[in-house]
Amino acid sequence: MLKKIVIAIDGYSACGKSTTAREVARILGYRYIDSGAMYRAVTLYFLEHHVAVTNPKEVDRALQQIRVSFAVSRKGNSEVFLNGLSVEQEIRQMRVSAAVSQVSTLKPVRLAMVDQQRKMGKHKGIVMDGRDIGTVVFPEAELKLFLTADLLTRAFRRQRELLERDEMVDLDQVIENLMERDRIDSSRTESPLKKASDAHEINTTHVTIDEQVDEVVRLSLSAMVAGRTATS
Ligand code: CDP
């Protein structure tokens, strides 16, 4: 039997991490966790409860009230739940995208999410995507990937996804949001977005989703076989 591994996928906003991670997990029979959805769920709660991110007491109080979990929907997709309610649609709205990177700079928020993410990966057999998965959450992951793509390609893809969810957003607004989030995510003090030294970099600009998925599955199988050789 091949050894179960942890697959960590990091990278900039909208370069196809989630789509790749979900499909790779389905093919390998692994669990898929979208760590960005967790930060988005916390942000949704903060917006709905008017939590002031500059007030540490309010942030701590809010975190005590927040329970983020995942469950598989009737359609077979993994959905994120906030205090027992599916928020999969709401968290993708631009108002959440506009606030999420600021919320994600907060140390107590990160500590709470990373703790939960590590518990989810305890038994391996998991694909997790985000910004700090290969660097902070699972520095020992057997396979680490760092996805990149041109800004315009990412913006077109994100605008199309929003349209599919009936949200019409101008391209320049999408571009501005991606650039601003990349800037905040890369420059924050707590777990900034950066490529782990042992991560494979994949540029997805001219690659189809199927090609991307094939490449990651191939790398995953090599990592599993390497693990088998190392332990046998
Ligand atoms: O899908 P998209 O690339 O737009 O972003 P996401 O994966 O949903 O993540 C939304 C935001 O959450 C990011 O811009 C980061 O600010 C934050 N995040 C983070 O700080 N750490 C993670 N592991 C994942 C997301």
Short mmCIF file of C-alpha atoms and ligand atoms in Angstrom, two decimals:
data_model
loop_
_atom_site.label_atom_id
_atom_site.label_comp_id
_atom_site.label_asym_id
_atom_site.label_seq_id
_atom_site.Cartn_x
_atom_site.Cartn_y
_atom_site.Cartn_z
CA MET A 1 0.00 0.00 0.00
CA LEU A 2 1.22 3.48 -0.84
CA LYS A 3 1.88 5.72 2.12
CA LYS A 4 -0.67 8.52 2.69
CA ILE A 5 0.90 11.92 2.32
CA VAL A 6 0.14 15.60 2.93
CA ILE A 7 -0.07 17.76 -0.20
CA ALA A 8 0.38 21.49 0.43
CA ILE A 9 -0.61 23.91 -2.34
CA ASP A 10 0.20 27.59 -1.92
CA GLY A 11 0.24 30.57 -4.21
CA TYR A 12 -1.22 33.94 -5.19
CA SER A 13 -4.92 34.73 -5.41
CA ALA A 14 -6.92 33.06 -8.17
CA CYS A 15 -4.19 31.00 -9.84
CA GLY A 16 -6.22 27.79 -9.72
CA LYS A 17 -5.17 26.35 -6.36
CA SER A 18 -8.64 25.38 -5.20
CA THR A 19 -9.77 23.84 -8.50
CA THR A 20 -6.54 21.83 -8.71
CA ALA A 21 -6.59 20.79 -5.07
CA ARG A 22 -10.23 19.66 -5.17
CA GLU A 23 -9.73 17.56 -8.29
CA VAL A 24 -6.45 16.01 -7.13
CA ALA A 25 -8.09 15.06 -3.81
CA ARG A 26 -10.99 13.46 -5.68
CA ILE A 27 -8.64 11.38 -7.86
CA LEU A 28 -6.48 10.24 -4.93
CA GLY A 29 -9.43 9.68 -2.56
CA TYR A 30 -7.95 12.29 -0.21
CA ARG A 31 -9.68 14.93 1.90
CA TYR A 32 -9.63 18.45 0.45
CA ILE A 33 -9.41 21.48 2.72
CA ASP A 34 -9.66 25.02 1.36
CA SER A 35 -7.90 26.98 4.10
CA GLY A 36 -8.82 30.27 2.39
CA ALA A 37 -12.49 29.40 2.94
CA MET A 38 -11.78 29.28 6.69
CA TYR A 39 -10.31 32.81 6.68
CA ARG A 40 -13.22 33.93 4.50
CA ALA A 41 -15.75 32.44 6.96
CA VAL A 42 -14.10 34.27 9.87
CA THR A 43 -14.19 37.47 7.79
CA LEU A 44 -17.89 37.00 7.03
CA TYR A 45 -18.59 36.68 10.76
CA PHE A 46 -16.52 39.82 11.48
CA LEU A 47 -18.44 41.78 8.81
CA GLU A 48 -21.85 40.59 9.97
CA HIS A 49 -21.09 41.28 13.64
CA HIS A 50 -19.22 44.54 13.00
CA VAL A 51 -16.10 43.28 14.76
CA ALA A 52 -13.41 45.99 14.88
CA VAL A 53 -10.18 44.34 13.71
CA THR A 54 -8.21 47.00 15.59
CA ASN A 55 -9.72 45.94 18.93
CA PRO A 56 -7.96 42.79 20.24
CA LYS A 57 -10.64 42.14 22.89
CA GLU A 58 -13.42 42.22 20.31
CA VAL A 59 -11.40 39.93 18.04
CA ASP A 60 -10.79 37.41 20.86
CA ARG A 61 -14.44 37.49 21.90
CA ALA A 62 -15.55 36.93 18.31
CA LEU A 63 -13.11 34.02 17.82
CA GLN A 64 -14.64 32.30 20.85
CA GLN A 65 -18.04 32.46 19.12
CA ILE A 66 -16.82 31.16 15.76
CA ARG A 67 -16.91 27.52 14.72
CA VAL A 68 -15.68 26.77 11.21
CA SER A 69 -16.18 23.27 9.80
CA PHE A 70 -16.41 21.41 6.51
CA ALA A 71 -19.02 18.97 5.25
CA VAL A 72 -19.72 17.31 1.94
CA SER A 73 -22.81 18.73 0.22
CA ARG A 74 -25.46 16.70 -1.61
CA LYS A 75 -23.60 17.56 -4.84
CA GLY A 76 -20.50 15.89 -3.42
CA ASN A 77 -18.55 19.13 -2.92
CA SER A 78 -16.77 20.07 0.27
CA GLU A 79 -18.52 23.15 1.71
CA VAL A 80 -17.50 25.43 4.54
CA PHE A 81 -19.85 25.94 7.48
CA LEU A 82 -19.89 28.84 9.91
CA ASN A 83 -21.54 27.92 13.22
CA GLY A 84 -23.41 25.08 11.56
CA LEU A 85 -24.65 26.97 8.47
CA SER A 86 -23.22 26.58 4.97
CA VAL A 87 -21.64 29.88 3.89
CA GLU A 88 -20.02 28.56 0.71
CA GLN A 89 -21.80 31.14 -1.49
CA GLU A 90 -21.54 34.19 0.81
CA ILE A 91 -17.81 33.87 1.43
CA ARG A 92 -17.01 34.26 -2.30
CA GLN A 93 -18.68 37.69 -2.53
CA MET A 94 -16.49 40.69 -3.27
CA ARG A 95 -17.33 42.32 0.09
CA VAL A 96 -15.62 39.34 1.79
CA SER A 97 -12.70 39.37 -0.70
CA ALA A 98 -12.23 43.06 0.05
CA ALA A 99 -11.80 42.45 3.81
CA VAL A 100 -10.29 38.96 4.10
CA SER A 101 -6.61 39.83 3.77
CA GLN A 102 -6.82 42.41 6.57
CA VAL A 103 -8.51 39.88 8.87
CA SER A 104 -5.90 37.27 7.89
CA THR A 105 -3.05 39.44 9.19
CA LEU A 106 -4.32 39.04 12.79
CA LYS A 107 -2.24 36.68 14.91
CA PRO A 108 -5.12 35.26 17.03
CA VAL A 109 -7.08 34.50 13.85
CA ARG A 110 -4.09 32.69 12.34
CA LEU A 111 -3.36 30.73 15.52
CA ALA A 112 -6.94 29.50 15.72
CA MET A 113 -7.09 28.48 12.05
CA VAL A 114 -3.64 26.84 11.92
CA ASP A 115 -4.42 24.81 15.02
CA GLN A 116 -7.59 23.47 13.39
CA GLN A 117 -5.80 22.84 10.06
CA ARG A 118 -3.07 20.78 11.73
CA LYS A 119 -5.71 18.65 13.48
CA MET A 120 -7.37 18.02 10.11
CA GLY A 121 -4.05 16.84 8.65
CA LYS A 122 -3.07 14.61 11.57
CA HIS A 123 -3.90 11.38 9.76
CA LYS A 124 -2.51 12.60 6.39
CA GLY A 125 -4.35 11.75 3.16
CA ILE A 126 -5.11 15.44 2.75
CA VAL A 127 -4.74 18.16 0.12
CA MET A 128 -4.81 21.67 1.60
CA ASP A 129 -4.47 24.92 -0.30
CA GLY A 130 -3.70 28.42 0.95
CA ARG A 131 -0.83 30.82 1.53
CA ASP A 132 1.22 29.31 4.37
CA ILE A 133 0.47 25.59 4.14
CA GLY A 134 3.94 24.46 3.02
CA THR A 135 5.77 27.03 5.13
CA VAL A 136 3.88 27.12 8.46
CA VAL A 137 0.95 24.70 8.70
CA PHE A 138 2.69 21.58 7.34
CA PRO A 139 6.42 22.33 6.95
CA GLU A 140 6.96 18.54 6.83
CA ALA A 141 4.46 17.97 3.97
CA GLU A 142 5.70 15.26 1.59
CA LEU A 143 4.66 17.34 -1.44
CA LYS A 144 4.64 21.13 -1.67
CA LEU A 145 3.48 23.11 -4.68
CA PHE A 146 3.60 26.81 -5.37
CA LEU A 147 1.25 27.98 -8.12
CA THR A 148 1.66 31.20 -10.07
CA ALA A 149 -0.04 32.81 -13.10
CA ASP A 150 -0.09 36.17 -14.87
CA LEU A 151 -2.21 38.79 -13.18
CA LEU A 152 -4.55 39.25 -16.18
CA THR A 153 -5.14 35.52 -16.54
CA ARG A 154 -5.97 35.29 -12.85
CA ALA A 155 -8.31 38.29 -13.08
CA PHE A 156 -10.22 36.84 -16.06
CA ARG A 157 -10.61 33.50 -14.27
CA ARG A 158 -11.85 35.16 -11.07
CA GLN A 159 -14.29 37.42 -12.93
CA ARG A 160 -15.73 34.37 -14.69
CA GLU A 161 -16.13 32.53 -11.38
CA LEU A 162 -17.95 35.54 -9.90
CA LEU A 163 -20.23 35.70 -12.96
CA GLU A 164 -21.06 32.02 -12.52
CA ARG A 165 -22.22 33.01 -9.02
CA ASP A 166 -24.30 35.88 -10.52
CA GLU A 167 -21.99 38.60 -9.25
CA MET A 168 -21.01 41.09 -11.94
CA VAL A 169 -17.73 42.82 -11.09
CA ASP A 170 -15.69 45.09 -13.38
CA LEU A 171 -12.36 43.66 -14.42
CA ASP A 172 -10.43 46.61 -13.03
CA GLN A 173 -12.06 46.07 -9.63
CA VAL A 174 -11.08 42.37 -9.72
CA ILE A 175 -7.50 43.29 -10.68
CA GLU A 176 -7.30 45.84 -7.90
CA ASN A 177 -8.54 43.30 -5.33
CA LEU A 178 -6.09 40.61 -6.46
CA MET A 179 -3.15 43.05 -6.39
CA GLU A 180 -4.11 44.43 -3.00
CA ARG A 181 -4.53 40.94 -1.48
CA ASP A 182 -1.24 39.73 -2.98
CA ARG A 183 0.44 42.80 -1.49
CA ILE A 184 -1.03 42.35 2.02
CA ASP A 185 -0.59 38.54 1.99
CA SER A 186 3.08 38.77 0.94
CA SER A 187 4.09 41.59 3.26
CA ARG A 188 2.34 40.70 6.54
CA THR A 189 4.45 39.84 9.58
CA GLU A 190 2.56 36.66 10.52
CA SER A 191 3.14 33.78 8.06
CA PRO A 192 3.54 35.82 4.87
CA LEU A 193 2.86 34.20 1.50
CA LYS A 194 6.14 32.88 0.16
CA LYS A 195 7.36 29.86 -1.71
CA ALA A 196 8.79 27.15 0.55
CA SER A 197 12.37 26.36 -0.48
CA ASP A 198 11.39 22.76 -1.25
CA ALA A 199 8.18 23.56 -3.18
CA HIS A 200 7.69 22.78 -6.89
CA GLU A 201 6.67 25.93 -8.74
CA ILE A 202 4.00 25.56 -11.43
CA ASN A 203 3.08 28.47 -13.68
CA THR A 204 -0.55 27.90 -14.72
CA THR A 205 -0.89 30.78 -17.21
CA HIS A 206 -0.84 28.64 -20.35
CA VAL A 207 -1.91 25.35 -18.81
CA THR A 208 -5.41 23.87 -18.78
CA ILE A 209 -6.93 22.65 -15.54
CA ASP A 210 -6.68 19.04 -16.76
CA GLU A 211 -2.96 19.41 -17.52
CA GLN A 212 -2.42 21.07 -14.14
CA VAL A 213 -4.24 18.28 -12.32
CA ASP A 214 -2.34 15.56 -14.22
CA GLU A 215 0.97 17.15 -13.30
CA VAL A 216 0.07 17.36 -9.61
CA VAL A 217 -1.26 13.79 -9.52
CA ARG A 218 2.00 12.62 -11.12
CA LEU A 219 4.07 14.50 -8.52
CA SER A 220 1.83 13.12 -5.73
CA LEU A 221 2.33 9.54 -6.88
CA SER A 222 6.12 10.04 -7.01
CA ALA A 223 6.04 11.45 -3.46
CA MET A 224 3.98 8.47 -2.27
CA VAL A 225 6.35 5.99 -3.90
CA ALA A 226 9.37 7.84 -2.46
CA GLY A 227 7.76 7.63 1.00
CA ARG A 228 7.24 3.89 0.55
CA THR A 229 10.86 3.35 -0.43
CA ALA A 230 12.07 5.49 2.48
CA THR A 231 10.09 3.52 5.09
CA SER A 232 10.43 -0.01 3.67
O1 CDP B 1 -9.36 31.92 -3.82
P1 CDP B 1 -8.48 33.11 -3.60
O2 CDP B 1 -7.16 32.91 -4.20
O3 CDP B 1 -9.14 34.38 -3.94
O4 CDP B 1 -8.19 33.25 -2.05
P2 CDP B 1 -8.49 32.25 -0.88
O5 CDP B 1 -7.64 31.05 -0.99
O6 CDP B 1 -9.96 32.07 -0.76
O7 CDP B 1 -7.95 33.09 0.37
C1 CDP B 1 -8.54 34.31 0.74
C2 CDP B 1 -7.58 35.09 1.62
O8 CDP B 1 -7.41 34.39 2.86
C3 CDP B 1 -6.18 35.30 1.10
O9 CDP B 1 -6.07 36.44 0.26
C4 CDP B 1 -5.38 35.47 2.38
O10 CDP B 1 -5.45 36.79 2.87
C5 CDP B 1 -6.10 34.57 3.36
N1 CDP B 1 -5.45 33.26 3.55
C6 CDP B 1 -4.38 33.18 4.41
O11 CDP B 1 -3.96 34.17 4.98
N2 CDP B 1 -3.80 31.97 4.67
C7 CDP B 1 -4.23 30.87 4.06
N3 CDP B 1 -3.64 29.70 4.36
C8 CDP B 1 -5.29 30.92 3.14
C9 CDP B 1 -5.88 32.15 2.89
#
